[in-house]
CSV table of C-alpha atoms in Angstrom, one decimal:
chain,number,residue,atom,x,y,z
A,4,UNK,CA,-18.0,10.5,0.5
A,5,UNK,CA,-16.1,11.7,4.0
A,6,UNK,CA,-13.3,9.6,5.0
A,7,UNK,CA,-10.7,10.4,7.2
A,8,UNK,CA,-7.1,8.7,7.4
A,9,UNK,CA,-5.3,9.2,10.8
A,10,UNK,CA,-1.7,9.1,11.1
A,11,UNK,CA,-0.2,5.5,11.9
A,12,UNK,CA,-3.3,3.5,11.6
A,13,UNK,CA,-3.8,0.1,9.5
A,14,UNK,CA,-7.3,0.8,7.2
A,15,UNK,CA,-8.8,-2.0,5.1
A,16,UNK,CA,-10.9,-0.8,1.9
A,17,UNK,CA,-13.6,-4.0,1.1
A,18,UNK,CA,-16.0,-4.3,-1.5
A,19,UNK,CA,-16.9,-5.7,-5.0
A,20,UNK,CA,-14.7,-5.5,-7.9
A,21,UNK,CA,-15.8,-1.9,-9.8
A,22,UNK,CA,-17.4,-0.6,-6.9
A,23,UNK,CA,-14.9,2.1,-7.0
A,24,UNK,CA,-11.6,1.0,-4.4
A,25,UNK,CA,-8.7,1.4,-6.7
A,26,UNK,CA,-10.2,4.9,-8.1
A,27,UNK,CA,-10.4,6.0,-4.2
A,28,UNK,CA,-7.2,5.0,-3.9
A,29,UNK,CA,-6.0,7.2,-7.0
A,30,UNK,CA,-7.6,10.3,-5.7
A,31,UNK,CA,-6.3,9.8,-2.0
A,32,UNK,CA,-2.6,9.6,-3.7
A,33,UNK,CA,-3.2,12.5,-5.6
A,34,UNK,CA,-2.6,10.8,-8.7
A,35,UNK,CA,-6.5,11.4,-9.8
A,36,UNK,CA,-8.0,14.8,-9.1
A,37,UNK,CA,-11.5,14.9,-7.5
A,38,UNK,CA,-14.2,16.5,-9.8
A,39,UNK,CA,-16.0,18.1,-6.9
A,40,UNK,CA,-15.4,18.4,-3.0
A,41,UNK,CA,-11.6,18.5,-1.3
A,42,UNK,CA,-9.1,16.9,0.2
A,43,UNK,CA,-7.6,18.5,3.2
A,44,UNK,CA,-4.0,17.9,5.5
A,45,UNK,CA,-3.9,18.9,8.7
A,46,UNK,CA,-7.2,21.5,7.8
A,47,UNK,CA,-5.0,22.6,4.9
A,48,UNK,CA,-6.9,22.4,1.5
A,49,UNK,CA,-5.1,20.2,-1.1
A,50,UNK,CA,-4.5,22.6,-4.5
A,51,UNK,CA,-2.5,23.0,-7.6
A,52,UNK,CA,0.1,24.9,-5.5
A,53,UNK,CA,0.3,22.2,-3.2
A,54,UNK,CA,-0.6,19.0,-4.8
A,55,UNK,CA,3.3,18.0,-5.5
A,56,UNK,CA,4.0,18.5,-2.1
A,57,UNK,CA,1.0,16.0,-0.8
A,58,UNK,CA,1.6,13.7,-3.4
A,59,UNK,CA,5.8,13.0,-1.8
A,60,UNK,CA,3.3,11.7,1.4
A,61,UNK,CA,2.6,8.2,-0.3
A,62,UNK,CA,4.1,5.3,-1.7
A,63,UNK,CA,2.1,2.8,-4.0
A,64,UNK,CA,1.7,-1.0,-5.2
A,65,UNK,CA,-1.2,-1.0,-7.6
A,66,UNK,CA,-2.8,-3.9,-8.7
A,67,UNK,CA,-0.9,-3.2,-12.3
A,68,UNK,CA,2.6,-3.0,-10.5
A,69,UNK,CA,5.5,-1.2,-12.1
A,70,UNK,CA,8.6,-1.8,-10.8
A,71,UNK,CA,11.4,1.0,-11.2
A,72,UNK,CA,14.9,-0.7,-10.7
A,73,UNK,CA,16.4,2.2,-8.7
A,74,UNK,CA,15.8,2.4,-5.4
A,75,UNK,CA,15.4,5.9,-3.6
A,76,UNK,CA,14.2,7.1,-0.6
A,77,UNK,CA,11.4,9.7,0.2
A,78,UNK,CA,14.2,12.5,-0.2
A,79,UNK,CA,15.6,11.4,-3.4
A,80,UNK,CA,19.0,9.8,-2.0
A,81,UNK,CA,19.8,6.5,-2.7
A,82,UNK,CA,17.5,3.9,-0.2
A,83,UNK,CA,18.9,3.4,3.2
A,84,UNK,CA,21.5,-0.1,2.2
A,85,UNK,CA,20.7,-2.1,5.4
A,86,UNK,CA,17.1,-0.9,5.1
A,87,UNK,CA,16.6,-2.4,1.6
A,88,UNK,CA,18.7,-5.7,2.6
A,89,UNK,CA,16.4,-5.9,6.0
A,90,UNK,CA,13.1,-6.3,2.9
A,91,UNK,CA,14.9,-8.6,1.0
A,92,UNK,CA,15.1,-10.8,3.8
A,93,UNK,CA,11.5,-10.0,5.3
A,94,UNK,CA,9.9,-10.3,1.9
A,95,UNK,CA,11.7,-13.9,1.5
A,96,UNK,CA,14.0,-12.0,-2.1
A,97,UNK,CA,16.8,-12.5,-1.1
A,98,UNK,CA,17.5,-15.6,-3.3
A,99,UNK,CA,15.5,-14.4,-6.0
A,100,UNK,CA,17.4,-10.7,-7.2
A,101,UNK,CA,20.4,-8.5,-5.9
A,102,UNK,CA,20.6,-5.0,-5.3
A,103,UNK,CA,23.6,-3.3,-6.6
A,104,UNK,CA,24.4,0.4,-5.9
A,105,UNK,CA,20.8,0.9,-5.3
A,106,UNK,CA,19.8,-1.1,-8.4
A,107,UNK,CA,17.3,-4.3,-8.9
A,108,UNK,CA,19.6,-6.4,-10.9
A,109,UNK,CA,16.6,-8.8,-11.6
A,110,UNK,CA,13.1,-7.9,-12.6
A,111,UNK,CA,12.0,-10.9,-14.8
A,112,UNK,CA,9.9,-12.5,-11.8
A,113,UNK,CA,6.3,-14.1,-11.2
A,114,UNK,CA,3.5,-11.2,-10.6
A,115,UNK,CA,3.7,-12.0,-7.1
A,116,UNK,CA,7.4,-11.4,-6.8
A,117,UNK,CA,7.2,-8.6,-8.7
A,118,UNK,CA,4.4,-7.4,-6.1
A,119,UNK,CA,7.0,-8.0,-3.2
A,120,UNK,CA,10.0,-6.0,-4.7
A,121,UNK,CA,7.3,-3.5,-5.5
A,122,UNK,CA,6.6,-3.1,-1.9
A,123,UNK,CA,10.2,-3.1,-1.0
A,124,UNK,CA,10.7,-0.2,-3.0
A,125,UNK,CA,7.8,1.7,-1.3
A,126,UNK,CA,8.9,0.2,2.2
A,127,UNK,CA,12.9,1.5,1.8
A,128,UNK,CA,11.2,5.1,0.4
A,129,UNK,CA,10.1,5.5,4.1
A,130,UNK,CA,7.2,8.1,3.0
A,131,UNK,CA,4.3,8.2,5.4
A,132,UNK,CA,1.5,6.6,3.9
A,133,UNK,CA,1.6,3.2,1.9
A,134,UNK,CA,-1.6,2.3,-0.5
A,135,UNK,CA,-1.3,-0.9,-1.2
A,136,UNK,CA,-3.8,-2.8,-4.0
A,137,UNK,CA,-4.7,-6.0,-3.2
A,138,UNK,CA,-1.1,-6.3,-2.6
A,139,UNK,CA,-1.8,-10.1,-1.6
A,140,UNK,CA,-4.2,-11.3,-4.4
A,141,UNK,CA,-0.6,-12.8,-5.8
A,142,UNK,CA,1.1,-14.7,-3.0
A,143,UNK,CA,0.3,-17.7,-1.8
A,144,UNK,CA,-1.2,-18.7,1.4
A,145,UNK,CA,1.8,-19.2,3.2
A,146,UNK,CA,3.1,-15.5,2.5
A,147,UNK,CA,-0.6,-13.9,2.3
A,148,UNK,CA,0.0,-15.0,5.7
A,149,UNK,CA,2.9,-13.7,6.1
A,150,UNK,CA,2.2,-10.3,4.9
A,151,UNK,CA,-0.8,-9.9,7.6
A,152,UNK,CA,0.6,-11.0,10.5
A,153,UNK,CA,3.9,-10.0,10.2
A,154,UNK,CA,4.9,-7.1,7.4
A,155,UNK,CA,1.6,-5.1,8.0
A,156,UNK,CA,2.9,-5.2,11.7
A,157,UNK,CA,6.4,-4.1,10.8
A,158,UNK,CA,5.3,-1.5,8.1
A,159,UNK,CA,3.2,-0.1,11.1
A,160,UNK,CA,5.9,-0.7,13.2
A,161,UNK,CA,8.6,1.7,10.8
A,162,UNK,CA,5.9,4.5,11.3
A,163,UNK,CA,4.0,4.1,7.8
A,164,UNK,CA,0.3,4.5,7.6
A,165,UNK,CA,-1.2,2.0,5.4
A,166,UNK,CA,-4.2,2.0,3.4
A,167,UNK,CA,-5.1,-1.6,1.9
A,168,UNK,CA,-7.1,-2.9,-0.5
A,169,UNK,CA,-8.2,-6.5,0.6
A,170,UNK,CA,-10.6,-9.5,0.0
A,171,UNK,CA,-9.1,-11.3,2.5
A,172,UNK,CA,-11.6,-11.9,5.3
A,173,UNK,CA,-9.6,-14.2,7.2
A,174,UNK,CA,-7.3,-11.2,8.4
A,175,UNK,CA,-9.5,-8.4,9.1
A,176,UNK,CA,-8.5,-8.3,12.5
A,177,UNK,CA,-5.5,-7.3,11.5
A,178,UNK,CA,-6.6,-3.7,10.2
A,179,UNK,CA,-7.4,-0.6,13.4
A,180,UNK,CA,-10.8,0.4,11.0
A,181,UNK,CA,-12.1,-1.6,7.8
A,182,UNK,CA,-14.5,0.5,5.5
A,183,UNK,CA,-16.3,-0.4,2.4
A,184,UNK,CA,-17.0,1.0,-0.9
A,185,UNK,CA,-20.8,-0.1,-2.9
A,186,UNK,CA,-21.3,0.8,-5.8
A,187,UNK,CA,-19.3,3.9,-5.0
A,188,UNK,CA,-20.4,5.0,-1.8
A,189,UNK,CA,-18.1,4.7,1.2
A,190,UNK,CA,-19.1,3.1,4.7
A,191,UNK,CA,-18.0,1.6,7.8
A,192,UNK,CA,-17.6,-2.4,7.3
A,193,UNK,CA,-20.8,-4.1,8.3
A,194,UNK,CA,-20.0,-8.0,8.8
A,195,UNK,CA,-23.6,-8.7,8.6
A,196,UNK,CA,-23.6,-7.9,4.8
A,197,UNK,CA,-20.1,-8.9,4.6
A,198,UNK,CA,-21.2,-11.8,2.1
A,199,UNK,CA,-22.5,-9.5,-0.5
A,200,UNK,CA,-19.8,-6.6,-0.4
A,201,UNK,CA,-16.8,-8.6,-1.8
């Protein structure tokens, strides 16, 4: 596959379930390494003696979320404290967990809770590229809604570059490019065979 990510844009990854979008999303974050070809930065090859450094450029929600309870930014300092109070109201939290010295107090939540103090955490690490997993499978339809039209907006917005993995044909306009993976082969989003690819 060739794919490019360009800084600040909104990109939707479609396609049927093991067709091979959460394992593109691994190797993008660095978390898998690719058994042949390269990924490059700025025409500089992505290696052992750089991998740690490419890896700081992404924060992730995967499908499996794993919530750490301290909350850090990209350098390693505690999060930004009007930053992370700012997601707790724009993720609708606020009532549901308290931060304390940079600390989730309350982790025993729904899955779709979990997936929005999941992306808080990613949001208040203010790294430049967010990968997020069919972040919205878990919400509702009020905040699926939500989380198109409004927090992809803001994340955008707060200078991230976002990379998401969605079945949710209803926003598509909301995403600058939409590709699609088939049985593991990467392409631009055709509507006309939208009805077979997820």
């Amino acid at each position: 596959m060739d794919f490019t990510l360009q800084r600040g844009e909104t990109v939707f990854l479609i396609g049927q379930n093991g067709s091979g979008k959460s394992t593109l999303s691994l190797l993008l974050s660095g978390l898998y390494l690719p058994t042949s070809g390269h990924i490059e930065v700025d025409d500089t090859t992505i290696d052992a003696n750089n991998r740690w450094a490419y890896r700081q450029y992404f924060s992730s929600v995967f499908t499996d979320v794993h919530l750490f309870s301290h909350l850090l930014s990209g350098d390693g300092q505690l999060a930004d404290t009007n930053l992370i109070h700012a997601w707790l109201q724009h993720l609708r939290m606020h009532n549901k967990t308290e931060i304390v010295d940079g600390h989730i107090q309350n982790t025993a939540l729904s899955q779709g809770q979990k997936k929005r103090l999941g992306l808080l955490i990613a949001a208040v690490e203010q790294r430049p590229v967010l990968i997020l997993d069919e972040w919205a499978a878990d919400q509702d339809p009020h905040f699926r809604k939500v989380f198109y039209e409004q927090l992809l907006p803001l994340l955008k917005q707060q200078g991230h570059t976002i990379f998401a993995i969605s079945h949710d044909d209803k926003y598509f306009h909301h995403a600058d490019r939409i590709i699609q993976m088939h049985q593991g082969k990467l392409t631009d989003y055709d509507p006309a065979s939208a009805h077979s690819s997820f």
